[in-house]
Short mmCIF file of C-alpha atoms in Angstrom, two decimals:
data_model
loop_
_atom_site.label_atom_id
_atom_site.label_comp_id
_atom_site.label_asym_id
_atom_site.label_seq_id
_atom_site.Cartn_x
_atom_site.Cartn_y
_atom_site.Cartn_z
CA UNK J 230 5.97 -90.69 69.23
CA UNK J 231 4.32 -90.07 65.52
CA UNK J 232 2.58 -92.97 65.89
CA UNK J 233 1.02 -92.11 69.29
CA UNK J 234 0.26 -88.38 67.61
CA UNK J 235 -1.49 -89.58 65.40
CA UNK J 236 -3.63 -91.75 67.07
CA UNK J 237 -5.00 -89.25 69.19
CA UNK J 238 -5.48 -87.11 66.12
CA UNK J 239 -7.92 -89.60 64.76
CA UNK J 240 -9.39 -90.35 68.39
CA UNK J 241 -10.42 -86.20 68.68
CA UNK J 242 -11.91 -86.43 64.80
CA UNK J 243 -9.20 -83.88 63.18
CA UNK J 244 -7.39 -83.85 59.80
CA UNK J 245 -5.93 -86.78 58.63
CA UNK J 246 -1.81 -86.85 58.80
CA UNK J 247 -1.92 -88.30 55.25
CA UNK J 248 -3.71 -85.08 53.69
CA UNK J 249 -1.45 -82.71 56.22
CA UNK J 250 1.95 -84.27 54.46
CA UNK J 251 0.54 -83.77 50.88
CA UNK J 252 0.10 -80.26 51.66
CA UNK J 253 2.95 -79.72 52.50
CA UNK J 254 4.85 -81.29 50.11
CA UNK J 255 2.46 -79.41 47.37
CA UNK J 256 3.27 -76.22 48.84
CA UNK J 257 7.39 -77.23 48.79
CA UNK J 258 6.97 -77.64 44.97
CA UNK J 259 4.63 -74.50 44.45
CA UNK J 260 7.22 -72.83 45.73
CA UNK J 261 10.62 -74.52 43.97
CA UNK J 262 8.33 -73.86 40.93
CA UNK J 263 7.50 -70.23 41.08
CA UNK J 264 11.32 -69.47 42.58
CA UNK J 265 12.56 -70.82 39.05
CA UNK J 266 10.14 -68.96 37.12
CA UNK J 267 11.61 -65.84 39.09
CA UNK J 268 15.08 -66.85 38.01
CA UNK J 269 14.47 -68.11 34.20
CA UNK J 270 12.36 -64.99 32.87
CA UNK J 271 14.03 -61.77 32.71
CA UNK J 272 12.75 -58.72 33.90
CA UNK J 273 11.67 -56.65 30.79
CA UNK J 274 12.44 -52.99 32.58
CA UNK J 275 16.15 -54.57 33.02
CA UNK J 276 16.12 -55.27 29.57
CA UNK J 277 14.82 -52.65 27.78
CA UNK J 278 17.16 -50.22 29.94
CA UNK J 279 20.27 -51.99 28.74
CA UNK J 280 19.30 -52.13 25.14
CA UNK J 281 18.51 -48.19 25.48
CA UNK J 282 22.06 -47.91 26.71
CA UNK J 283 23.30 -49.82 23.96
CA UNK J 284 21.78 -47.86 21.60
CA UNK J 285 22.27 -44.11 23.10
CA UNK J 286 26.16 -45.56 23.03
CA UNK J 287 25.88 -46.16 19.23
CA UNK J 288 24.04 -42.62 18.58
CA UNK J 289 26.72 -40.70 20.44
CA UNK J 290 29.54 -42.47 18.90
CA UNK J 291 27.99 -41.97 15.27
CA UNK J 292 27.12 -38.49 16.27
CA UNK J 293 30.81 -38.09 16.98
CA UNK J 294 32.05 -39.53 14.30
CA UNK J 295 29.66 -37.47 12.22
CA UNK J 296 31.25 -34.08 14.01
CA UNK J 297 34.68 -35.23 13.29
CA UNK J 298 33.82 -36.09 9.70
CA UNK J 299 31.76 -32.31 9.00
CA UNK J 300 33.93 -30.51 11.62
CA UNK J 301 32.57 -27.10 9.74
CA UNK J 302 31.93 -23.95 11.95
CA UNK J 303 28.53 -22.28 11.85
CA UNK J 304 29.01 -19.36 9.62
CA UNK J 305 28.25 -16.04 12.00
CA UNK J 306 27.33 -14.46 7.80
CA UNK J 307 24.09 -16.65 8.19
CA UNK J 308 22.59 -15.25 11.06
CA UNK J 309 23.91 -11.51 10.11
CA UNK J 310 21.92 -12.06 6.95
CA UNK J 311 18.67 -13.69 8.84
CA UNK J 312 18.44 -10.77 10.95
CA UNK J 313 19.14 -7.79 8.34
CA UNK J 314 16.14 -9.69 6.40
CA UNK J 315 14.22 -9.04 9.43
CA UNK J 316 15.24 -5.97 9.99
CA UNK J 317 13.70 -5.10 6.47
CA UNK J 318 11.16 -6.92 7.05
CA UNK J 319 9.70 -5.17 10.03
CA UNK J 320 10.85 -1.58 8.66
CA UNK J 321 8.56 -2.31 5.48
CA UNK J 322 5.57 -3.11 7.70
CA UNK J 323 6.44 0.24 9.94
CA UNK J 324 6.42 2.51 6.79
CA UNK J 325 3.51 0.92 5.43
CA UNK J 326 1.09 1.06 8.84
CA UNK J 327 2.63 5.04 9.44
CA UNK J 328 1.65 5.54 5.81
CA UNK J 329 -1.79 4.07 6.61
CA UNK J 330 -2.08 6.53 9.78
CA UNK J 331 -1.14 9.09 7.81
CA UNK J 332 -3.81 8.86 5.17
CA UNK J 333 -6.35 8.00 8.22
CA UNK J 334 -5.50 11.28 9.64
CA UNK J 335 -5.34 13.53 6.27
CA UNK J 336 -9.14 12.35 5.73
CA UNK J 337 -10.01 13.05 9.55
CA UNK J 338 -8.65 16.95 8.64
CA UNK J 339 -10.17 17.27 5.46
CA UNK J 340 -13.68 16.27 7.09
CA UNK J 341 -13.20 18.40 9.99
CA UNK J 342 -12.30 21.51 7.65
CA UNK J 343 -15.56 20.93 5.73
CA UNK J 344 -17.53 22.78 7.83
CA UNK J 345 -20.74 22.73 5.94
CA UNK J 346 -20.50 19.08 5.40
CA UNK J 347 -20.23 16.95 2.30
CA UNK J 348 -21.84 18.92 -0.67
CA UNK J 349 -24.38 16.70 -2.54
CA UNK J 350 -26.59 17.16 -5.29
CA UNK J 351 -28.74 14.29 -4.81
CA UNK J 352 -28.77 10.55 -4.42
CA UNK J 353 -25.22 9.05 -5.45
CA UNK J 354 -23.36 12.34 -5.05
CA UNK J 355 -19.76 12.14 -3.43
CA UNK J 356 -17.99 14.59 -1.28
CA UNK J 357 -16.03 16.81 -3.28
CA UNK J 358 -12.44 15.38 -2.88
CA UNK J 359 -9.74 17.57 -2.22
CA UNK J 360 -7.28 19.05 -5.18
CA UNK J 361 -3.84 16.98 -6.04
CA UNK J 362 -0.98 18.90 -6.25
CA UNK J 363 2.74 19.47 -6.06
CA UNK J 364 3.32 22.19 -3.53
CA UNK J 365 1.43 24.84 -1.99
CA UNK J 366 3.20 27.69 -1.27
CA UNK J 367 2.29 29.92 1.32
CA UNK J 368 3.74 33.83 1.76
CA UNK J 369 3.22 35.35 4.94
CA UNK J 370 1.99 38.61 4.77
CA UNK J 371 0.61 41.62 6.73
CA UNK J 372 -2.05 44.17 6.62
CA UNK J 373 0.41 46.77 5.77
CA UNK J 374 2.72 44.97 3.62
CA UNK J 375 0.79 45.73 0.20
CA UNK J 376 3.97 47.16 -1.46
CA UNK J 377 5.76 43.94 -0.28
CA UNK J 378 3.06 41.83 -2.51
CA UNK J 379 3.29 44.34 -5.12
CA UNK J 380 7.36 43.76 -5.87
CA UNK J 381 6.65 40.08 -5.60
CA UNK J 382 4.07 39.69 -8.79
CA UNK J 383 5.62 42.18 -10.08
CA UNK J 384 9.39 39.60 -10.51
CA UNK J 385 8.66 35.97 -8.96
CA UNK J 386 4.90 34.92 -8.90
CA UNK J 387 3.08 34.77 -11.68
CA UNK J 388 0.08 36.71 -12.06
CA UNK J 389 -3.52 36.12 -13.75
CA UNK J 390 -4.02 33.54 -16.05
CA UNK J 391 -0.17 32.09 -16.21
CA UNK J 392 -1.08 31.65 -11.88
CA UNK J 393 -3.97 29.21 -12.63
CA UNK J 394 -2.45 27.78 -15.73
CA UNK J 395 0.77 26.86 -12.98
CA UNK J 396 -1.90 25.36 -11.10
CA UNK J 397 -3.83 23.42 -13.38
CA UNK J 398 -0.60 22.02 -15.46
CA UNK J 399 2.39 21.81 -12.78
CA UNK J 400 0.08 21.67 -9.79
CA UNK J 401 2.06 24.29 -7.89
CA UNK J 402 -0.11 26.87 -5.55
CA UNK J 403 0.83 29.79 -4.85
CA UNK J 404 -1.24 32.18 -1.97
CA UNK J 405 -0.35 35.39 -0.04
CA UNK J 406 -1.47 34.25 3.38
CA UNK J 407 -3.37 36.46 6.03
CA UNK J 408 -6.12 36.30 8.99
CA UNK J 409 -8.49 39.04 9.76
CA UNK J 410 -8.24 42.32 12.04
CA UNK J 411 -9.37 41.95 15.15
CA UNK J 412 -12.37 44.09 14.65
CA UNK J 413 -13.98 41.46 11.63
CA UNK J 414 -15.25 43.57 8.36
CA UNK J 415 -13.38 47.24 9.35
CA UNK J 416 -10.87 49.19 7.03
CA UNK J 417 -8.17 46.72 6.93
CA UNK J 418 -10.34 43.86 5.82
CA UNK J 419 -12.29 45.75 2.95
CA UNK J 420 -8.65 46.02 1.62
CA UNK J 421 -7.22 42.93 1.68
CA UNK J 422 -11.35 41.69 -0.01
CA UNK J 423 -10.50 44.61 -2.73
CA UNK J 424 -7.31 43.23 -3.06
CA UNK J 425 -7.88 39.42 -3.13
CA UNK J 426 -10.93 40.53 -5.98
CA UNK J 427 -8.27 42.47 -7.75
CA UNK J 428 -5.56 39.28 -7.89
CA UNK J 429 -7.29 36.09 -6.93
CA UNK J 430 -3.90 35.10 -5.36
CA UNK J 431 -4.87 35.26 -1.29
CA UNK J 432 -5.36 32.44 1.09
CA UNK J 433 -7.57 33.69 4.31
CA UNK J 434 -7.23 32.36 7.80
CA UNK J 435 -9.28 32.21 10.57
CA UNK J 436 -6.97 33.93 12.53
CA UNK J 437 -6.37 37.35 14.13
CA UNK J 438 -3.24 39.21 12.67
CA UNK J 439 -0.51 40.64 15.13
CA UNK J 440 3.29 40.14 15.14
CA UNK J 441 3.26 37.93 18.37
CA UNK J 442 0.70 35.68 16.45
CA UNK J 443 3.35 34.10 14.33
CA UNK J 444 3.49 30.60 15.24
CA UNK J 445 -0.76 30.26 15.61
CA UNK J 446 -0.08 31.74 12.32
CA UNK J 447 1.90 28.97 11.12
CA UNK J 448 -0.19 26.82 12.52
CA UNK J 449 -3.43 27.58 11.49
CA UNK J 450 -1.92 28.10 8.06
CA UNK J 451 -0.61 24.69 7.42
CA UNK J 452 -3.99 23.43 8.78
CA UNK J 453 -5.76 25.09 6.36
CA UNK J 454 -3.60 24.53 3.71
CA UNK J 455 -3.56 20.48 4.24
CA UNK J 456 -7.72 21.07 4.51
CA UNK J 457 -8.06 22.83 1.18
CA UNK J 458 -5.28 20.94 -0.94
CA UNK J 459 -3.89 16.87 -0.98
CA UNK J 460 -0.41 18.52 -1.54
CA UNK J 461 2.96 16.51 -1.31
CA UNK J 462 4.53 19.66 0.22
CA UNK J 463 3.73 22.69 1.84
CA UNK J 464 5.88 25.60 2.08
CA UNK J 465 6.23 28.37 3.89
CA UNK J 466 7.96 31.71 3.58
CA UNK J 467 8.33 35.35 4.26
CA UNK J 468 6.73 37.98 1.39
CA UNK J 469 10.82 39.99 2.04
CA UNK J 470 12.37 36.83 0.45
CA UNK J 471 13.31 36.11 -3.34
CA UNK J 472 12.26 33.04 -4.69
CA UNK J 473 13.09 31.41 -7.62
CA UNK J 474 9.86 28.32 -7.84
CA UNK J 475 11.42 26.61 -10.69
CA UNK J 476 14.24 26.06 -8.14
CA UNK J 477 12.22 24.94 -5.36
CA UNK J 478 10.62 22.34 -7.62
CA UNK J 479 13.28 20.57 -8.84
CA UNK J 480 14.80 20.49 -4.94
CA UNK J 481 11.21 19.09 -3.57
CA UNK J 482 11.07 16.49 -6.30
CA UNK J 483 13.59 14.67 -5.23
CA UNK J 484 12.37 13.86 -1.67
CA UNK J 485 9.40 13.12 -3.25
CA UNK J 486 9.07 9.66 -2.45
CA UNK J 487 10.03 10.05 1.24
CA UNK J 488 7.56 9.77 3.99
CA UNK J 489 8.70 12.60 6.36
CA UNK J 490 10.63 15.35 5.04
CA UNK J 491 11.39 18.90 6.90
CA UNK J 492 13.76 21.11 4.29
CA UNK J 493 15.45 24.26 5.00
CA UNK J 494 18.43 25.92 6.37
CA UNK J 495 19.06 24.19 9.77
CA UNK J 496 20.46 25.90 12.54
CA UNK J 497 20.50 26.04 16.31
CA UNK J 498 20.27 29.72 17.83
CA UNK J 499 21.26 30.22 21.27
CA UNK J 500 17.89 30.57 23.46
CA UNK J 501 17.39 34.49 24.16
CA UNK J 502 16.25 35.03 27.75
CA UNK J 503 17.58 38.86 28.04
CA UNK J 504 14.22 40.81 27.53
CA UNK J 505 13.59 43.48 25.35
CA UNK J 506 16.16 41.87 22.57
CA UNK J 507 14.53 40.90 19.63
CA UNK J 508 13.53 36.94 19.07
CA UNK J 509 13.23 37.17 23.14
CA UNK J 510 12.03 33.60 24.54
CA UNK J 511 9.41 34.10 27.66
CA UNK J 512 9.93 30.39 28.11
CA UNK J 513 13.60 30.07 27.96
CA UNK J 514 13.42 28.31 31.36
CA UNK J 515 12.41 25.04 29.04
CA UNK J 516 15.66 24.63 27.22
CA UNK J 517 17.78 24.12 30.67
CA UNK J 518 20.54 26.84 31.68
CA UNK J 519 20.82 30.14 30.70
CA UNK J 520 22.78 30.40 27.70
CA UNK J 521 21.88 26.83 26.28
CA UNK J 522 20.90 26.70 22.28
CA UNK J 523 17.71 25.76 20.50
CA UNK J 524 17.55 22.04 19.13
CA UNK J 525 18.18 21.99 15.54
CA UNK J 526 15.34 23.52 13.34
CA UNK J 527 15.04 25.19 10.12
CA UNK J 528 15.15 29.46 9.79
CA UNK J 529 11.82 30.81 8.77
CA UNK J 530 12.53 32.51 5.95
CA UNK J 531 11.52 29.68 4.02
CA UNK J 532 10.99 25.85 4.57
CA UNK J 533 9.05 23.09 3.55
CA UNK J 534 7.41 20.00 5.07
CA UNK J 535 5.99 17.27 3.59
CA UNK J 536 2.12 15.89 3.66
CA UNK J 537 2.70 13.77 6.66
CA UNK J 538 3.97 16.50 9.01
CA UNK J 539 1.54 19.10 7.57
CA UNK J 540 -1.23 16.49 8.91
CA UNK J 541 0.07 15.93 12.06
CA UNK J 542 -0.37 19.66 12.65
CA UNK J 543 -4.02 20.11 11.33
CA UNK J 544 -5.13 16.57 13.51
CA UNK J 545 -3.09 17.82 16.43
CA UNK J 546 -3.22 21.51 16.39
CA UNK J 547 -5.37 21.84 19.49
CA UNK J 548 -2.22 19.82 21.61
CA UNK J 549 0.75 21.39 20.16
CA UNK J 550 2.90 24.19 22.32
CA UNK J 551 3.35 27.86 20.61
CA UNK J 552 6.57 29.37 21.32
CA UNK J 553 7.41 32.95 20.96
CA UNK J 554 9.21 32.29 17.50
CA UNK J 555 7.58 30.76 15.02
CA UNK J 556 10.38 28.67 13.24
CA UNK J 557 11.15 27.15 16.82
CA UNK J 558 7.88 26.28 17.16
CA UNK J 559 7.67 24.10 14.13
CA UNK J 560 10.98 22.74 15.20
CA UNK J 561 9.36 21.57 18.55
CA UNK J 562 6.47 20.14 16.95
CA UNK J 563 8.45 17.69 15.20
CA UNK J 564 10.92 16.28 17.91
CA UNK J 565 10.45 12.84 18.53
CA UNK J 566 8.62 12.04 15.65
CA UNK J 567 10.36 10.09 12.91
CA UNK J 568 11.25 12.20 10.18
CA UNK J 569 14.33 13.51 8.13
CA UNK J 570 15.73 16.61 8.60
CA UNK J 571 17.34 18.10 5.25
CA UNK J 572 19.67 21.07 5.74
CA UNK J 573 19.04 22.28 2.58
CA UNK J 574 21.41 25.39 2.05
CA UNK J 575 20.08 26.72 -1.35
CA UNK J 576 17.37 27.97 0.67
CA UNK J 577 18.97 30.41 2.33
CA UNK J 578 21.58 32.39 -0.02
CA UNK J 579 22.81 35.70 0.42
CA UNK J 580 21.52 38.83 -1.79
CA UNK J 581 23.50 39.87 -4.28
CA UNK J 582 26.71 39.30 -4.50
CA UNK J 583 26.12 35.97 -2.86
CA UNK J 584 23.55 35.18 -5.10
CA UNK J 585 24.57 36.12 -8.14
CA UNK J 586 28.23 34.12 -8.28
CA UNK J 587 26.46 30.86 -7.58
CA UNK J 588 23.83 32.06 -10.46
CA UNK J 589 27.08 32.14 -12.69
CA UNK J 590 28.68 29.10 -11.49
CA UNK J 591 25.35 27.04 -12.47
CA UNK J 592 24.20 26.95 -8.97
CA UNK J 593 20.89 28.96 -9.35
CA UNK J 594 19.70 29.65 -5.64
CA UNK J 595 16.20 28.51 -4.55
CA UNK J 596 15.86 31.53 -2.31
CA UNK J 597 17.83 34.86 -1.13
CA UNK J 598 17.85 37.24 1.61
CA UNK J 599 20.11 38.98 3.82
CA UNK J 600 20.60 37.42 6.94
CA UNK J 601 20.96 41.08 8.86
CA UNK J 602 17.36 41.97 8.45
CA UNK J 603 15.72 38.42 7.97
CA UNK J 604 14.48 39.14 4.54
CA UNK J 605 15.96 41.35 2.24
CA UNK J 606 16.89 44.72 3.33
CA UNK J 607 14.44 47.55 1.73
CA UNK J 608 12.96 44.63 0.01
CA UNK J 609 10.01 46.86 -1.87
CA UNK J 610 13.24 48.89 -3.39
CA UNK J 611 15.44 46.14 -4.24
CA UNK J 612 13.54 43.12 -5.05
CA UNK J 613 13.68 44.15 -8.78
CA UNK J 614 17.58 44.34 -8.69
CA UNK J 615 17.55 40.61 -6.45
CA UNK J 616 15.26 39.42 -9.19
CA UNK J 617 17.23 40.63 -12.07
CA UNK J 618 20.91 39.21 -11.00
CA UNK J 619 20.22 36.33 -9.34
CA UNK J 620 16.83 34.78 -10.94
CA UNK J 621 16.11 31.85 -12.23
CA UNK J 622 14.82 33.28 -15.65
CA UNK J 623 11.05 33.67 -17.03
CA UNK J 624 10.25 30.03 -18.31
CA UNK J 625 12.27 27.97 -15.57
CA UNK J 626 9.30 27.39 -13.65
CA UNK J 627 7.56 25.79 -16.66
CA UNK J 628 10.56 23.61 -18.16
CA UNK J 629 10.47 21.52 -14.47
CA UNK J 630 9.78 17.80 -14.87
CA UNK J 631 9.39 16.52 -12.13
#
């Protein structure tokens, strides 16, 4: 049968039977010779996953051994002590960029109180910078509180010569301060000019006087205070109080590296809605139910803030809410900013007897009234006697280092 296929293979002219077998037997040993290629080389993913599992086995069993050999628990002191570093870290940078703000703002005032611009004298002239000093301290006064001013230079505040010689060599300021009548240049005005020529000791304010006018008082007063003087502190108290400066020095000097200070007798009032009564509060409404207390804030008889706060009320001065009491308005002023509040009790002694006994027991108060009348009762009559029994004696102001 092969024989007769192939015959008639030949007979139609095809392929030859000869070149069909050797095909096929080259294709049989193509194939036996790529199969055994297949089987003799290994497949390099195969490989190289095996000898990564060999080698992850060896890490994790010398990583184990290594935890059994250290087997020493992270110390929680290390990370305590990373993060109080931090914490130092960023409250250095806070300080330091409020500082900067600070400053920023203090030069806004200062331009905005010069009114007539920088004073020059020609080419390469500088604005006339602003005084350094200590403290200014500024008494309140009235139009008809002359005898009040009178008993004050006449025991506490230096007069003439020894008030600019304070000035010049301790850098302590000391100004009666008052506004204007509300008719500008009458009677009451040519007094306080006869006066102020008379004692160089006044500080005017743009600013019409009347008793419910406290706190624009205040404000304006601090404004123009920080405007007129680069002072560490500013003060603040009523021309009924005794004051002993020397006192008041050495208390101030030693905040005087904080940023944000606010000294004085702190307390926290109950909020007066009754009208009629004295220290009434229109707005009592604001501090929640009737019968609720003031937040805590220092009595006006006499406190002190530092430079930073005392710029924060000149820049913002336009913004800030006026209560019907001064000393609460201050207080408001100042919530929610970050500052100290120093509940400093020498400011606010008794008269005499109070007064006196701590003089004795080497406790010298910084100031004294009688908490009754918010000053010191009949304080043109008794001043004197307050002066004499509880001051701080002639020279203390000048023997202050600070």
């Amino acid at each position: 049968m092969g024989l007769m296929i192939v015959t008639r293979h030949q007979k139609g002219g095809g392929v030859s039977t000869r070149w069909v077998s050797l095909f096929c037997i080259s294709s049989f040993c193509f194939g036996v010779f790529v199969v055994n290629r297949l089987w003799v080389v290994p497949d390099p993913v195969n490989v190289n996953e095996q000898a990564s599992g060999e080698k992850s086995q060896e890490i994790n069993v010398d990583q184990l051994n290594d935890c059994n050999k250290k087997e020493t628990p992270f110390q929680d002191g290390d990370i305590l002590t990373q993060v109080s570093q931090t914490h130092d870290v960023i409250m250095t940078l806070d300080k330091t960029i409020s500082n900067l703000e600070m400053q920023l703002a203090a030069a806004r005032a200062a331009q905005a109180g010069n009114r007539h611009g920088p004073i020059t004298a020609g080419p390469g002239t500088e604005q006339i910078v602003r005084q350094k000093v200590f403290f200014v301290m500024g008494i309140i006064t009235a139009f008809s509180s002359r005898k009040r001013r009178d008993s004050i230079r006449a025991t506490w505040m230096p007069q003439g010569e020894n008030l600019r010689k304070l000035e010049k060599d301790k850098g302590i300021i000391m100004r009666f301060v008052i506004g204007h009548s509300a008719t500008t240049g009458g009677v009451l005005d040519h007094a306080i000019d006869a006066e102020d020529e008379e004692h160089q000791d006044f500080l005017r304010l743009d600013h019409i006087e009347g008793y419910h006018e406290l706190s624009s008082k205040t404000q304006i007063y601090f404004s123009t205070a920080v405007e007129k003087w680069d002072a560490d502190f500013y003060i603040k108290v009523d021309d009924d109080v005794h004051v002993n400066p020397g006192i008041v020095a050495s208390l101030l000097a030693r905040h005087k590296s904080k940023p944000r200070v606010y000294l004085g007798c702190m307390k926290s009032g109950p909020v007066l809605a009754q009208k009629g009564v004295k220290y009434h509060e229109p707005e009592y409404w604001k501090f929640g139910q009737e019968g609720n207390k003031y937040f805590r804030h220092a009595t006006g008889q006499l406190y002190a803030i530092s430079k930073d706060l005392a710029t924060y009320i000149s820049v913002n001065r336009h913004i800030l809410h006026r209560y019907a009491n001064e000393d609460v308005s201050l207080g408001s002023w100042f919530i929610g900013l970050d500052l100290e509040h120093i509940d400093e009790r020498s400011f606010c002694c008794g008269s005499p007897p109070d007064c006196e006994w701590k003089a004795q027991a080497g406790n010298t108060c910084a100031a004294s009234f009688d908490w009754s009348c918010s000053g010191i009762c009949k304080s043109v009559e008794r001043m004197e006697e307050v002066h004499q029994r509880c001051g701080e004696g002639e020279g203390a102001i000048w023997n202050v280092i600070f």
